[in-house]
PDB file of C-alpha atoms in Angstrom:
ATOM      1  CA  UNK L  20     -32.744  33.449-189.207  1.00 75.00           C
ATOM      2  CA  UNK L  21     -31.728  34.774-185.720  1.00 89.00           C
ATOM      3  CA  UNK L  22     -34.083  37.721-185.915  1.00 90.00           C
ATOM      4  CA  UNK L  23     -36.908  35.157-186.712  1.00 89.00           C
ATOM      5  CA  UNK L  24     -36.170  33.287-183.114  1.00 91.00           C
ATOM      6  CA  UNK L  25     -35.861  36.606-181.483  1.00 92.00           C
ATOM      7  CA  UNK L  26     -39.057  38.036-182.742  1.00 92.00           C
ATOM      8  CA  UNK L  27     -41.030  34.383-181.850  1.00 92.00           C
ATOM      9  CA  UNK L  28     -39.591  34.472-178.403  1.00 93.00           C
ATOM     10  CA  UNK L  29     -41.012  38.193-178.092  1.00 93.00           C
ATOM     11  CA  UNK L  30     -44.099  37.488-179.804  1.00 93.00           C
ATOM     12  CA  UNK L  31     -44.276  34.388-177.313  1.00 93.00           C
ATOM     13  CA  UNK L  32     -43.508  36.370-174.108  1.00 94.00           C
ATOM     14  CA  UNK L  33     -46.057  39.471-175.381  1.00 93.00           C
ATOM     15  CA  UNK L  34     -49.020  36.691-175.630  1.00 94.00           C
ATOM     16  CA  UNK L  35     -47.934  35.148-171.880  1.00 93.00           C
ATOM     17  CA  UNK L  36     -47.886  38.741-170.698  1.00 91.00           C
ATOM     18  CA  UNK L  37     -51.622  39.563-172.660  1.00 92.00           C
ATOM     19  CA  UNK L  38     -52.869  36.192-171.062  1.00 93.00           C
ATOM     20  CA  UNK L  39     -51.932  36.817-167.797  1.00 91.00           C
ATOM     21  CA  UNK L  40     -53.083  40.857-167.786  1.00 90.00           C
ATOM     22  CA  UNK L  41     -56.492  39.207-169.760  1.00 92.00           C
ATOM     23  CA  UNK L  42     -57.244  36.977-166.667  1.00 91.00           C
ATOM     24  CA  UNK L  43     -56.320  39.284-163.795  1.00 91.00           C
ATOM     25  CA  UNK L  44     -58.472  41.792-165.451  1.00 90.00           C
ATOM     26  CA  UNK L  45     -61.613  38.904-165.375  1.00 93.00           C
ATOM     27  CA  UNK L  46     -60.342  37.874-162.140  1.00 93.00           C
ATOM     28  CA  UNK L  47     -61.124  41.483-160.659  1.00 92.00           C
ATOM     29  CA  UNK L  48     -64.255  41.929-162.800  1.00 94.00           C
ATOM     30  CA  UNK L  49     -65.489  38.947-161.513  1.00 95.00           C
ATOM     31  CA  UNK L  50     -65.127  39.912-158.001  1.00 94.00           C
ATOM     32  CA  UNK L  51     -66.057  43.277-158.147  1.00 93.00           C
ATOM     33  CA  UNK L  52     -69.139  42.345-159.843  1.00 95.00           C
ATOM     34  CA  UNK L  53     -69.686  39.549-156.771  1.00 95.00           C
ATOM     35  CA  UNK L  54     -68.688  42.625-154.245  1.00 93.00           C
ATOM     36  CA  UNK L  55     -71.534  44.697-155.443  1.00 93.00           C
ATOM     37  CA  UNK L  56     -73.988  41.541-155.629  1.00 95.00           C
ATOM     38  CA  UNK L  57     -72.963  41.435-151.792  1.00 93.00           C
ATOM     39  CA  UNK L  58     -73.206  45.046-151.071  1.00 90.00           C
ATOM     40  CA  UNK L  59     -76.495  45.240-152.775  1.00 93.00           C
ATOM     41  CA  UNK L  60     -77.845  42.107-150.520  1.00 93.00           C
ATOM     42  CA  UNK L  61     -76.769  43.642-147.309  1.00 90.00           C
ATOM     43  CA  UNK L  62     -77.853  47.131-148.151  1.00 88.00           C
ATOM     44  CA  UNK L  63     -81.544  45.356-148.737  1.00 91.00           C
ATOM     45  CA  UNK L  64     -81.125  43.438-145.483  1.00 91.00           C
ATOM     46  CA  UNK L  65     -80.014  46.534-143.505  1.00 88.00           C
ATOM     47  CA  UNK L  66     -83.223  48.901-144.602  1.00 87.00           C
ATOM     48  CA  UNK L  67     -85.491  45.577-144.029  1.00 89.00           C
ATOM     49  CA  UNK L  68     -84.056  46.194-140.899  1.00 88.00           C
ATOM     50  CA  UNK L  69     -84.544  49.718-140.512  1.00 86.00           C
ATOM     51  CA  UNK L  70     -88.033  49.192-141.575  1.00 87.00           C
ATOM     52  CA  UNK L  71     -88.689  46.800-138.819  1.00 86.00           C
ATOM     53  CA  UNK L  72     -87.506  49.176-136.025  1.00 83.00           C
ATOM     54  CA  UNK L  73     -89.061  52.060-137.531  1.00 81.00           C
ATOM     55  CA  UNK L  74     -92.494  49.775-137.279  1.00 82.00           C
ATOM     56  CA  UNK L  75     -91.809  48.932-134.211  1.00 79.00           C
ATOM     57  CA  UNK L  76     -91.755  52.316-133.385  1.00 76.00           C
ATOM     58  CA  UNK L  77     -94.785  53.320-134.570  1.00 74.00           C
ATOM     59  CA  UNK L  78     -96.552  50.499-133.321  1.00 73.00           C
ATOM     60  CA  UNK L  79     -95.428  51.392-129.630  1.00 71.00           C
ATOM     61  CA  UNK L  80     -96.771  55.182-130.159  1.00 68.00           C
ATOM     62  CA  UNK L  81     -99.611  53.214-131.205  1.00 69.00           C
ATOM     63  CA  UNK L  82    -100.688  50.720-128.834  1.00 61.00           C
ATOM     64  CA  UNK L  83     -98.506  51.175-125.388  1.00 59.00           C
ATOM     65  CA  UNK L  84     -98.785  55.135-125.131  1.00 57.00           C
ATOM     66  CA  UNK L  85    -102.354  55.822-127.225  1.00 58.00           C
ATOM     67  CA  UNK L  86    -101.624  59.309-126.940  1.00 48.00           C
ATOM     68  CA  UNK L  87     -99.774  59.660-123.797  1.00 52.00           C
ATOM     69  CA  UNK L  88     -96.767  61.927-123.231  1.00 49.00           C
ATOM     70  CA  UNK L  89     -93.788  59.768-124.836  1.00 48.00           C
ATOM     71  CA  UNK L  90     -91.690  57.926-122.529  1.00 54.00           C
ATOM     72  CA  UNK L  91     -88.006  58.969-122.237  1.00 55.00           C
ATOM     73  CA  UNK L  92     -86.850  55.245-123.685  1.00 52.00           C
ATOM     74  CA  UNK L  93     -89.243  55.598-126.659  1.00 54.00           C
ATOM     75  CA  UNK L  94     -87.804  58.944-127.362  1.00 56.00           C
ATOM     76  CA  UNK L  95     -84.084  57.292-127.008  1.00 59.00           C
ATOM     77  CA  UNK L  96     -85.382  54.791-129.663  1.00 60.00           C
ATOM     78  CA  UNK L  97     -87.003  56.870-131.931  1.00 61.00           C
ATOM     79  CA  UNK L  98     -84.556  59.440-132.067  1.00 60.00           C
ATOM     80  CA  UNK L  99     -81.649  56.626-132.863  1.00 64.00           C
ATOM     81  CA  UNK L 100     -83.501  56.057-135.643  1.00 66.00           C
ATOM     82  CA  UNK L 101     -84.247  59.557-136.910  1.00 62.00           C
ATOM     83  CA  UNK L 102     -80.601  59.988-136.361  1.00 67.00           C
ATOM     84  CA  UNK L 103     -80.098  57.129-138.581  1.00 69.00           C
ATOM     85  CA  UNK L 104     -81.629  58.527-141.635  1.00 64.00           C
ATOM     86  CA  UNK L 105     -80.821  61.901-141.238  1.00 64.00           C
ATOM     87  CA  UNK L 106     -76.969  61.437-141.828  1.00 69.00           C
ATOM     88  CA  UNK L 107     -75.488  59.909-144.801  1.00 72.00           C
ATOM     89  CA  UNK L 108     -73.768  56.861-143.366  1.00 72.00           C
ATOM     90  CA  UNK L 109     -71.682  54.284-144.905  1.00 75.00           C
ATOM     91  CA  UNK L 110     -73.021  50.888-145.043  1.00 76.00           C
ATOM     92  CA  UNK L 111     -70.548  50.024-142.008  1.00 77.00           C
ATOM     93  CA  UNK L 112     -71.770  52.948-140.150  1.00 78.00           C
ATOM     94  CA  UNK L 113     -75.084  52.374-140.863  1.00 79.00           C
ATOM     95  CA  UNK L 114     -74.922  48.780-139.570  1.00 81.00           C
ATOM     96  CA  UNK L 115     -72.997  49.760-136.335  1.00 80.00           C
ATOM     97  CA  UNK L 116     -75.891  52.286-135.861  1.00 79.00           C
ATOM     98  CA  UNK L 117     -78.894  49.565-136.363  1.00 81.00           C
ATOM     99  CA  UNK L 118     -77.258  47.650-133.622  1.00 82.00           C
ATOM    100  CA  UNK L 119     -77.158  50.429-131.415  1.00 78.00           C
ATOM    101  CA  UNK L 120     -81.019  51.187-132.013  1.00 80.00           C
ATOM    102  CA  UNK L 121     -81.755  47.569-131.691  1.00 81.00           C
ATOM    103  CA  UNK L 122     -80.576  47.690-128.378  1.00 81.00           C
ATOM    104  CA  UNK L 123     -82.364  50.094-127.384  1.00 77.00           C
ATOM    105  CA  UNK L 124     -85.351  48.948-128.801  1.00 77.00           C
ATOM    106  CA  UNK L 125     -84.558  45.250-126.819  1.00 80.00           C
ATOM    107  CA  UNK L 126     -84.178  47.574-123.616  1.00 78.00           C
ATOM    108  CA  UNK L 127     -87.689  49.061-124.670  1.00 77.00           C
ATOM    109  CA  UNK L 128     -89.217  45.821-124.973  1.00 78.00           C
ATOM    110  CA  UNK L 129     -87.552  43.984-122.087  1.00 80.00           C
ATOM    111  CA  UNK L 130     -88.761  47.294-119.503  1.00 76.00           C
ATOM    112  CA  UNK L 131     -92.568  46.656-120.913  1.00 74.00           C
ATOM    113  CA  UNK L 132     -93.687  43.068-120.833  1.00 75.00           C
ATOM    114  CA  UNK L 133     -97.241  44.081-122.193  1.00 76.00           C
ATOM    115  CA  UNK L 134     -95.534  44.406-125.522  1.00 73.00           C
ATOM    116  CA  UNK L 135     -94.763  40.517-125.905  1.00 75.00           C
ATOM    117  CA  UNK L 136     -98.284  40.105-125.261  1.00 78.00           C
ATOM    118  CA  UNK L 137     -99.386  41.400-128.698  1.00 78.00           C
ATOM    119  CA  UNK L 138     -98.660  39.005-131.651  1.00 83.00           C
ATOM    120  CA  UNK L 139     -97.749  41.781-133.741  1.00 81.00           C
ATOM    121  CA  UNK L 140     -94.777  43.263-132.005  1.00 80.00           C
ATOM    122  CA  UNK L 141     -93.654  39.801-131.424  1.00 83.00           C
ATOM    123  CA  UNK L 142     -93.656  39.268-135.419  1.00 87.00           C
ATOM    124  CA  UNK L 143     -91.408  42.092-135.501  1.00 84.00           C
ATOM    125  CA  UNK L 144     -89.590  41.056-132.763  1.00 84.00           C
ATOM    126  CA  UNK L 145     -89.167  37.428-134.537  1.00 86.00           C
ATOM    127  CA  UNK L 146     -88.367  39.502-138.217  1.00 88.00           C
ATOM    128  CA  UNK L 147     -85.550  41.677-136.419  1.00 86.00           C
ATOM    129  CA  UNK L 148     -84.197  38.358-134.967  1.00 84.00           C
ATOM    130  CA  UNK L 149     -84.518  36.462-138.294  1.00 86.00           C
ATOM    131  CA  UNK L 150     -83.130  39.341-140.222  1.00 87.00           C
ATOM    132  CA  UNK L 151     -79.638  39.112-138.132  1.00 86.00           C
ATOM    133  CA  UNK L 152     -78.775  35.687-139.133  1.00 86.00           C
ATOM    134  CA  UNK L 153     -79.465  36.333-142.971  1.00 89.00           C
ATOM    135  CA  UNK L 154     -77.279  39.558-142.215  1.00 89.00           C
ATOM    136  CA  UNK L 155     -74.392  37.410-140.671  1.00 89.00           C
ATOM    137  CA  UNK L 156     -74.718  35.121-143.705  1.00 91.00           C
ATOM    138  CA  UNK L 157     -74.192  38.270-146.116  1.00 92.00           C
ATOM    139  CA  UNK L 158     -71.442  39.680-143.797  1.00 91.00           C
ATOM    140  CA  UNK L 159     -69.759  36.578-144.104  1.00 92.00           C
ATOM    141  CA  UNK L 160     -70.278  36.322-147.845  1.00 93.00           C
ATOM    142  CA  UNK L 161     -69.240  39.942-148.368  1.00 92.00           C
ATOM    143  CA  UNK L 162     -66.192  39.496-145.873  1.00 92.00           C
ATOM    144  CA  UNK L 163     -65.073  36.073-147.939  1.00 93.00           C
ATOM    145  CA  UNK L 164     -65.061  37.949-151.330  1.00 93.00           C
ATOM    146  CA  UNK L 165     -63.371  40.730-150.370  1.00 92.00           C
ATOM    147  CA  UNK L 166     -60.586  38.661-148.709  1.00 93.00           C
ATOM    148  CA  UNK L 167     -59.993  37.208-152.458  1.00 93.00           C
ATOM    149  CA  UNK L 168     -60.265  40.745-153.613  1.00 93.00           C
ATOM    150  CA  UNK L 169     -57.672  42.081-151.409  1.00 93.00           C
ATOM    151  CA  UNK L 170     -55.544  39.595-152.314  1.00 92.00           C
ATOM    152  CA  UNK L 171     -55.717  40.144-155.913  1.00 92.00           C
ATOM    153  CA  UNK L 172     -55.069  43.958-155.175  1.00 92.00           C
ATOM    154  CA  UNK L 173     -51.738  43.333-152.853  1.00 91.00           C
ATOM    155  CA  UNK L 174     -50.081  40.178-155.118  1.00 90.00           C
ATOM    156  CA  UNK L 175     -47.999  40.389-158.206  1.00 89.00           C
ATOM    157  CA  UNK L 176     -48.625  40.604-161.087  1.00 88.00           C
ATOM    158  CA  UNK L 177     -52.077  41.631-160.290  1.00 90.00           C
ATOM    159  CA  UNK L 178     -51.382  44.494-157.763  1.00 89.00           C
ATOM    160  CA  UNK L 179     -49.683  46.126-161.170  1.00 89.00           C
ATOM    161  CA  UNK L 180     -53.263  45.736-162.833  1.00 89.00           C
ATOM    162  CA  UNK L 181     -54.792  47.176-159.350  1.00 90.00           C
ATOM    163  CA  UNK L 182     -52.339  50.252-159.448  1.00 90.00           C
ATOM    164  CA  UNK L 183     -52.983  51.465-162.818  1.00 89.00           C
ATOM    165  CA  UNK L 184     -56.855  50.546-162.676  1.00 89.00           C
ATOM    166  CA  UNK L 185     -57.059  52.735-159.415  1.00 91.00           C
ATOM    167  CA  UNK L 186     -58.204  49.615-157.285  1.00 90.00           C
ATOM    168  CA  UNK L 187     -58.306  49.598-153.641  1.00 91.00           C
ATOM    169  CA  UNK L 188     -58.361  47.310-150.482  1.00 91.00           C
ATOM    170  CA  UNK L 189     -62.293  46.583-149.407  1.00 89.00           C
ATOM    171  CA  UNK L 190     -62.891  46.910-145.934  1.00 86.00           C
ATOM    172  CA  UNK L 191     -64.520  44.403-143.897  1.00 86.00           C
ATOM    173  CA  UNK L 192     -67.337  43.891-141.748  1.00 80.00           C
ATOM    174  CA  UNK L 193     -66.618  43.715-138.223  1.00 73.00           C
ATOM    175  CA  UNK L 194     -66.900  40.414-137.150  1.00 55.00           C
ATOM    176  CA  UNK L 195     -66.739  41.399-133.485  1.00 44.00           C
ATOM    177  CA  UNK L 196     -69.624  43.286-133.675  1.00 51.00           C
ATOM    178  CA  UNK L 197     -71.487  40.294-135.430  1.00 47.00           C
ATOM    179  CA  UNK L 198     -70.566  37.674-132.931  1.00 47.00           C
ATOM    180  CA  UNK L 199     -71.413  40.104-129.859  1.00 51.00           C
ATOM    181  CA  UNK L 200     -74.737  40.400-131.296  1.00 50.00           C
ATOM    182  CA  UNK L 201     -75.381  36.612-131.933  1.00 46.00           C
ATOM    183  CA  UNK L 202     -74.053  35.655-128.100  1.00 46.00           C
ATOM    184  CA  UNK L 203     -76.787  38.298-127.154  1.00 52.00           C
ATOM    185  CA  UNK L 204     -79.610  36.987-129.105  1.00 48.00           C
ATOM    186  CA  UNK L 205     -78.617  33.617-127.796  1.00 42.00           C
ATOM    187  CA  UNK L 206     -78.723  34.212-124.268  1.00 48.00           C
ATOM    188  CA  UNK L 207     -81.932  36.153-124.420  1.00 48.00           C
TER     189      UNK L 207
END
């Protein structure tokens, strides 16, 4: 009789442990899927932003310079854009590089008021500004999911599963850079 009780207790304990493991694994899978979706959305938004910058340089070359020797500022913007694509950057480095290129683009457009008179150029500029709000929202969403995921990775008993499955903490997008860029755009 005592053996039956001991076996029953062991079965119940194993059942509870199995339930905790399955539930925790499901939480990890859900977070990983959400992180991958957020990363894909951020990549798409960053690529859209890169394409807008590339289009702006092509526009500047076509409309402003019209065969003239390229100006130093334009060369700097083009160099930054070419440099971004030539490197195999992480999404975090790509994001930072795009901000640098946008700063150079803004400096160039501020120095050349005649660009602001062209509707096509203004559309590019507006699209760049709109893409910023989209990227900020996507980064916040990504950081929220990363926080939840990182919490799972570090808390017991999920940390045991994370150790065996080799799950590592995820990086956050820098909020400092995001806030700086929002403030710069509001000032403009």
